[in-house]
Amino acid sequence: MPSVKDILLAGISILFCLLMVEVGYRFYLSNELQTSVNQQIEAARLEADTSSSFTVYESPSPWVYNEAYGYDYRPGNWLSATIEEGQIAECERIIGANDFGNHANTTPDYWDSDIRIMFLGSSYTQTKDVNDHTPIQLLEQALSEQLGASVAILNFSRDASGLLLSFDLAAAKIEELKPDLLIFGFNSTALGYSRHWRTTVPVTEDVERLLFMLDPLDASGALPPPERVVGMPQLASPLITQGLCDRSAHQDTGNDNKNSDDLEVVVEQLTEARRRIIVEPKIDPIAINFWRTDVSFVWNAINYDTPYADMKITRDNTVFNSLRLLAFDEDPRAADAISAVVSSDIPMVFLHIPTYEEMKGSSDGHIIHGRAGVDPTVSKALLQDLQRLTGRDVHHLYQWYSETAKSSPRDLVVSESDSHPTKTGVPALAASMETALKSIDESAQLLTKWRNSNDANSPQETDNAE
């Protein structure tokens, strides 16, 4: 009969063997995962080599860092070059930003206008109709004509942004701009977006790339930690000049400061920079901690058919992840911004812009929670909290769409999975906003007050006839 000592030694031996199996398996998994990541990197590199087209902007880049609310757009039109199959296929100046740092082709005569409005939105309200007008420009024109007054709407729409950034921006600008009305126009994804800041960093000596950051730069100008930064594929370079564009079209005007550069050399420099950065946004670093002691990878593999049960294998692209807030005051910056906006006593209106899914079939245009990557619990909670903190309802624009627009919602959006307004959808959106503003109490009071005042001050007809 084995002694207690023998049993203990046998038990320790078994435990040691199990431990060695676990350690060995973890080393195996680590190497396997790293090999898989390396293969993905190589595939991304090959894709960058074979992809036929990309765009590079001139320097300075179109994005201007702003600590208070993330970023502005650089005023003026932007020179951009499209590289295709090793050549400059297109080079032109595109619509950039107006004097207020907003993406637009005109600057409203804001200070001399009768009614001044700030609009806070996203890329949905940056889209354009057949005449290159955004829905906000169409709204501005319609209100001016309806009221017989000069109405100026500053379109502070920011792409890839949500309500957090909108409130940051409004809080930073209302004291300076003193608007008569604030309009927040957002779709359901705005309830899930984190705020972010934008800056650019060098890729090579002559090329820089765009970064999204979940935190602002620190006092020394240093970037946040790597896990709080997402590299984007957009590029900017001082190599993109009017002279380069002219030479690419065989029109050497002598405006280029780098006349000695050969076009092929410049294109190769730009292509190499893109080749370097195209890998990074696609590959997230490994998130698995192979040294954790609270789980057994062997046990998981046996019981759950995967060693990574309930584990996140790679880190998320956190700029686009759904928020995890259940109340805005869980974010001190958001709480301060909302408080500043509400305490300003400026009338404000919240307009929900419907997605295709919220318009199609028998849908009524209300928010469908839990779509487009937004956590449904978060979405519902933040919508309720928004109304609680501001004391305003969220109004669903779909109820003010025309019957014609409602009859063919697919024509209003880019695709079933991309609800950005089409050239047909832009005027439909603008028309619904116009009707909404005349129907919602806070905005209607402002518009009616101006209309009554304007009527009272207009010359009165008399019955005296010559």
JSON list of N, CA and C in Angstrom, two decimals, residues 393-432:
[
{"chain": "A", "resi": 393, "resn": "ASP", "atom": "N", "xyz": [-37.24, 66.71, -25.97]},
{"chain": "A", "resi": 393, "resn": "ASP", "atom": "CA", "xyz": [-37.52, 65.46, -26.65]},
{"chain": "A", "resi": 393, "resn": "ASP", "atom": "C", "xyz": [-36.63, 65.32, -27.87]},
{"chain": "A", "resi": 394, "resn": "VAL", "atom": "N", "xyz": [-36.39, 64.07, -28.27]},
{"chain": "A", "resi": 394, "resn": "VAL", "atom": "CA", "xyz": [-35.76, 63.80, -29.56]},
{"chain": "A", "resi": 394, "resn": "VAL", "atom": "C", "xyz": [-36.87, 63.60, -30.58]},
{"chain": "A", "resi": 395, "resn": "HIS", "atom": "N", "xyz": [-36.83, 64.37, -31.66]},
{"chain": "A", "resi": 395, "resn": "HIS", "atom": "CA", "xyz": [-37.88, 64.33, -32.67]},
{"chain": "A", "resi": 395, "resn": "HIS", "atom": "C", "xyz": [-37.41, 63.52, -33.87]},
{"chain": "A", "resi": 396, "resn": "HIS", "atom": "N", "xyz": [-38.26, 62.61, -34.33]},
{"chain": "A", "resi": 396, "resn": "HIS", "atom": "CA", "xyz": [-37.90, 61.71, -35.42]},
{"chain": "A", "resi": 396, "resn": "HIS", "atom": "C", "xyz": [-38.32, 62.34, -36.75]},
{"chain": "A", "resi": 397, "resn": "LEU", "atom": "N", "xyz": [-37.34, 62.68, -37.57]},
{"chain": "A", "resi": 397, "resn": "LEU", "atom": "CA", "xyz": [-37.59, 63.43, -38.79]},
{"chain": "A", "resi": 397, "resn": "LEU", "atom": "C", "xyz": [-38.47, 62.70, -39.79]},
{"chain": "A", "resi": 398, "resn": "TYR", "atom": "N", "xyz": [-38.51, 61.39, -39.71]},
{"chain": "A", "resi": 398, "resn": "TYR", "atom": "CA", "xyz": [-39.24, 60.62, -40.71]},
{"chain": "A", "resi": 398, "resn": "TYR", "atom": "C", "xyz": [-40.72, 61.02, -40.80]},
{"chain": "A", "resi": 399, "resn": "GLN", "atom": "N", "xyz": [-41.28, 61.46, -39.68]},
{"chain": "A", "resi": 399, "resn": "GLN", "atom": "CA", "xyz": [-42.70, 61.84, -39.68]},
{"chain": "A", "resi": 399, "resn": "GLN", "atom": "C", "xyz": [-42.95, 63.05, -40.56]},
{"chain": "A", "resi": 400, "resn": "TRP", "atom": "N", "xyz": [-41.89, 63.82, -40.87]},
{"chain": "A", "resi": 400, "resn": "TRP", "atom": "CA", "xyz": [-42.05, 65.01, -41.71]},
{"chain": "A", "resi": 400, "resn": "TRP", "atom": "C", "xyz": [-41.55, 64.80, -43.14]},
{"chain": "A", "resi": 401, "resn": "TYR", "atom": "N", "xyz": [-41.16, 63.58, -43.47]},
{"chain": "A", "resi": 401, "resn": "TYR", "atom": "CA", "xyz": [-40.81, 63.28, -44.86]},
{"chain": "A", "resi": 401, "resn": "TYR", "atom": "C", "xyz": [-42.09, 63.30, -45.70]},
{"chain": "A", "resi": 402, "resn": "SER", "atom": "N", "xyz": [-41.97, 63.72, -46.94]},
{"chain": "A", "resi": 402, "resn": "SER", "atom": "CA", "xyz": [-43.12, 63.73, -47.83]},
{"chain": "A", "resi": 402, "resn": "SER", "atom": "C", "xyz": [-43.56, 62.30, -48.14]},
{"chain": "A", "resi": 403, "resn": "GLU", "atom": "N", "xyz": [-44.80, 62.14, -48.57]},
{"chain": "A", "resi": 403, "resn": "GLU", "atom": "CA", "xyz": [-45.31, 60.81, -48.92]},
{"chain": "A", "resi": 403, "resn": "GLU", "atom": "C", "xyz": [-44.51, 60.24, -50.10]},
{"chain": "A", "resi": 404, "resn": "THR", "atom": "N", "xyz": [-44.09, 61.12, -51.00]},
{"chain": "A", "resi": 404, "resn": "THR", "atom": "CA", "xyz": [-43.27, 60.66, -52.13]},
{"chain": "A", "resi": 404, "resn": "THR", "atom": "C", "xyz": [-41.96, 60.06, -51.64]},
{"chain": "A", "resi": 405, "resn": "ALA", "atom": "N", "xyz": [-41.32, 60.75, -50.70]},
{"chain": "A", "resi": 405, "resn": "ALA", "atom": "CA", "xyz": [-40.05, 60.24, -50.15]},
{"chain": "A", "resi": 405, "resn": "ALA", "atom": "C", "xyz": [-40.28, 58.93, -49.41]},
{"chain": "A", "resi": 406, "resn": "LYS", "atom": "N", "xyz": [-41.36, 58.85, -48.63]},
{"chain": "A", "resi": 406, "resn": "LYS", "atom": "CA", "xyz": [-41.63, 57.64, -47.86]},
{"chain": "A", "resi": 406, "resn": "LYS", "atom": "C", "xyz": [-41.94, 56.44, -48.76]},
{"chain": "A", "resi": 407, "resn": "SER", "atom": "N", "xyz": [-42.43, 56.71, -49.95]},
{"chain": "A", "resi": 407, "resn": "SER", "atom": "CA", "xyz": [-42.81, 55.61, -50.83]},
{"chain": "A", "resi": 407, "resn": "SER", "atom": "C", "xyz": [-41.60, 54.90, -51.43]},
{"chain": "A", "resi": 408, "resn": "SER", "atom": "N", "xyz": [-40.44, 55.54, -51.42]},
{"chain": "A", "resi": 408, "resn": "SER", "atom": "CA", "xyz": [-39.23, 54.92, -52.00]},
{"chain": "A", "resi": 408, "resn": "SER", "atom": "C", "xyz": [-38.01, 55.25, -51.17]},
{"chain": "A", "resi": 409, "resn": "PRO", "atom": "N", "xyz": [-37.95, 54.73, -49.93]},
{"chain": "A", "resi": 409, "resn": "PRO", "atom": "CA", "xyz": [-36.83, 55.06, -49.04]},
{"chain": "A", "resi": 409, "resn": "PRO", "atom": "C", "xyz": [-35.48, 54.61, -49.57]},
{"chain": "A", "resi": 410, "resn": "ARG", "atom": "N", "xyz": [-35.48, 53.55, -50.38]},
{"chain": "A", "resi": 410, "resn": "ARG", "atom": "CA", "xyz": [-34.18, 53.08, -50.91]},
{"chain": "A", "resi": 410, "resn": "ARG", "atom": "C", "xyz": [-33.53, 54.12, -51.80]},
{"chain": "A", "resi": 411, "resn": "ASP", "atom": "N", "xyz": [-34.33, 54.97, -52.46]},
{"chain": "A", "resi": 411, "resn": "ASP", "atom": "CA", "xyz": [-33.77, 56.02, -53.31]},
{"chain": "A", "resi": 411, "resn": "ASP", "atom": "C", "xyz": [-33.11, 57.13, -52.51]},
{"chain": "A", "resi": 412, "resn": "LEU", "atom": "N", "xyz": [-33.41, 57.18, -51.22]},
{"chain": "A", "resi": 412, "resn": "LEU", "atom": "CA", "xyz": [-32.90, 58.27, -50.38]},
{"chain": "A", "resi": 412, "resn": "LEU", "atom": "C", "xyz": [-31.52, 57.99, -49.81]},
{"chain": "A", "resi": 413, "resn": "VAL", "atom": "N", "xyz": [-31.08, 56.73, -49.87]},
{"chain": "A", "resi": 413, "resn": "VAL", "atom": "CA", "xyz": [-29.82, 56.35, -49.22]},
{"chain": "A", "resi": 413, "resn": "VAL", "atom": "C", "xyz": [-28.88, 55.69, -50.21]},
{"chain": "A", "resi": 414, "resn": "VAL", "atom": "N", "xyz": [-27.60, 55.69, -49.87]},
{"chain": "A", "resi": 414, "resn": "VAL", "atom": "CA", "xyz": [-26.57, 55.14, -50.76]},
{"chain": "A", "resi": 414, "resn": "VAL", "atom": "C", "xyz": [-26.79, 53.66, -51.02]},
{"chain": "A", "resi": 415, "resn": "SER", "atom": "N", "xyz": [-27.06, 52.90, -49.97]},
{"chain": "A", "resi": 415, "resn": "SER", "atom": "CA", "xyz": [-27.32, 51.46, -50.11]},
{"chain": "A", "resi": 415, "resn": "SER", "atom": "C", "xyz": [-28.08, 50.99, -48.89]},
{"chain": "A", "resi": 416, "resn": "GLU", "atom": "N", "xyz": [-28.47, 49.75, -48.88]},
{"chain": "A", "resi": 416, "resn": "GLU", "atom": "CA", "xyz": [-29.21, 49.21, -47.73]},
{"chain": "A", "resi": 416, "resn": "GLU", "atom": "C", "xyz": [-28.34, 49.18, -46.48]},
{"chain": "A", "resi": 417, "resn": "SER", "atom": "N", "xyz": [-27.03, 49.12, -46.67]},
{"chain": "A", "resi": 417, "resn": "SER", "atom": "CA", "xyz": [-26.12, 49.10, -45.52]},
{"chain": "A", "resi": 417, "resn": "SER", "atom": "C", "xyz": [-25.44, 50.44, -45.27]},
{"chain": "A", "resi": 418, "resn": "ASP", "atom": "N", "xyz": [-25.64, 51.41, -46.15]},
{"chain": "A", "resi": 418, "resn": "ASP", "atom": "CA", "xyz": [-25.05, 52.74, -46.01]},
{"chain": "A", "resi": 418, "resn": "ASP", "atom": "C", "xyz": [-26.17, 53.77, -46.17]},
{"chain": "A", "resi": 419, "resn": "SER", "atom": "N", "xyz": [-26.60, 54.34, -45.05]},
{"chain": "A", "resi": 419, "resn": "SER", "atom": "CA", "xyz": [-27.77, 55.23, -45.05]},
{"chain": "A", "resi": 419, "resn": "SER", "atom": "C", "xyz": [-27.43, 56.69, -45.26]},
{"chain": "A", "resi": 420, "resn": "HIS", "atom": "N", "xyz": [-26.20, 57.00, -45.68]},
{"chain": "A", "resi": 420, "resn": "HIS", "atom": "CA", "xyz": [-25.90, 58.39, -46.03]},
{"chain": "A", "resi": 420, "resn": "HIS", "atom": "C", "xyz": [-26.85, 58.84, -47.15]},
{"chain": "A", "resi": 421, "resn": "PRO", "atom": "N", "xyz": [-27.36, 60.05, -47.08]},
{"chain": "A", "resi": 421, "resn": "PRO", "atom": "CA", "xyz": [-28.30, 60.50, -48.11]},
{"chain": "A", "resi": 421, "resn": "PRO", "atom": "C", "xyz": [-27.67, 60.56, -49.50]},
{"chain": "A", "resi": 422, "resn": "THR", "atom": "N", "xyz": [-28.45, 60.17, -50.50]},
{"chain": "A", "resi": 422, "resn": "THR", "atom": "CA", "xyz": [-28.05, 60.30, -51.89]},
{"chain": "A", "resi": 422, "resn": "THR", "atom": "C", "xyz": [-28.35, 61.73, -52.36]},
{"chain": "A", "resi": 423, "resn": "LYS", "atom": "N", "xyz": [-28.07, 62.01, -53.62]},
{"chain": "A", "resi": 423, "resn": "LYS", "atom": "CA", "xyz": [-28.40, 63.32, -54.17]},
{"chain": "A", "resi": 423, "resn": "LYS", "atom": "C", "xyz": [-29.90, 63.56, -54.18]},
{"chain": "A", "resi": 424, "resn": "THR", "atom": "N", "xyz": [-30.67, 62.49, -54.16]},
{"chain": "A", "resi": 424, "resn": "THR", "atom": "CA", "xyz": [-32.12, 62.59, -54.00]},
{"chain": "A", "resi": 424, "resn": "THR", "atom": "C", "xyz": [-32.50, 62.72, -52.53]},
{"chain": "A", "resi": 425, "resn": "GLY", "atom": "N", "xyz": [-31.76, 62.03, -51.68]},
{"chain": "A", "resi": 425, "resn": "GLY", "atom": "CA", "xyz": [-32.07, 62.04, -50.25]},
{"chain": "A", "resi": 425, "resn": "GLY", "atom": "C", "xyz": [-31.75, 63.36, -49.57]},
{"chain": "A", "resi": 426, "resn": "VAL", "atom": "N", "xyz": [-30.77, 64.11, -50.09]},
{"chain": "A", "resi": 426, "resn": "VAL", "atom": "CA", "xyz": [-30.37, 65.38, -49.47]},
{"chain": "A", "resi": 426, "resn": "VAL", "atom": "C", "xyz": [-31.52, 66.38, -49.45]},
{"chain": "A", "resi": 427, "resn": "PRO", "atom": "N", "xyz": [-32.18, 66.68, -50.59]},
{"chain": "A", "resi": 427, "resn": "PRO", "atom": "CA", "xyz": [-33.31, 67.62, -50.51]},
{"chain": "A", "resi": 427, "resn": "PRO", "atom": "C", "xyz": [-34.48, 67.09, -49.69]},
{"chain": "A", "resi": 428, "resn": "ALA", "atom": "N", "xyz": [-34.69, 65.77, -49.69]},
{"chain": "A", "resi": 428, "resn": "ALA", "atom": "CA", "xyz": [-35.77, 65.21, -48.86]},
{"chain": "A", "resi": 428, "resn": "ALA", "atom": "C", "xyz": [-35.47, 65.43, -47.38]},
{"chain": "A", "resi": 429, "resn": "LEU", "atom": "N", "xyz": [-34.23, 65.25, -47.00]},
{"chain": "A", "resi": 429, "resn": "LEU", "atom": "CA", "xyz": [-33.82, 65.49, -45.61]},
{"chain": "A", "resi": 429, "resn": "LEU", "atom": "C", "xyz": [-33.99, 66.96, -45.25]},
{"chain": "A", "resi": 430, "resn": "ALA", "atom": "N", "xyz": [-33.54, 67.85, -46.15]},
{"chain": "A", "resi": 430, "resn": "ALA", "atom": "CA", "xyz": [-33.65, 69.29, -45.89]},
{"chain": "A", "resi": 430, "resn": "ALA", "atom": "C", "xyz": [-35.11, 69.72, -45.74]},
{"chain": "A", "resi": 431, "resn": "ALA", "atom": "N", "xyz": [-35.98, 69.20, -46.60]},
{"chain": "A", "resi": 431, "resn": "ALA", "atom": "CA", "xyz": [-37.39, 69.55, -46.54]},
{"chain": "A", "resi": 431, "resn": "ALA", "atom": "C", "xyz": [-38.02, 69.09, -45.23]},
{"chain": "A", "resi": 432, "resn": "SER", "atom": "N", "xyz": [-37.63, 67.89, -44.78]},
{"chain": "A", "resi": 432, "resn": "SER", "atom": "CA", "xyz": [-38.18, 67.39, -43.51]},
{"chain": "A", "resi": 432, "resn": "SER", "atom": "C", "xyz": [-37.72, 68.24, -42.34]}
]
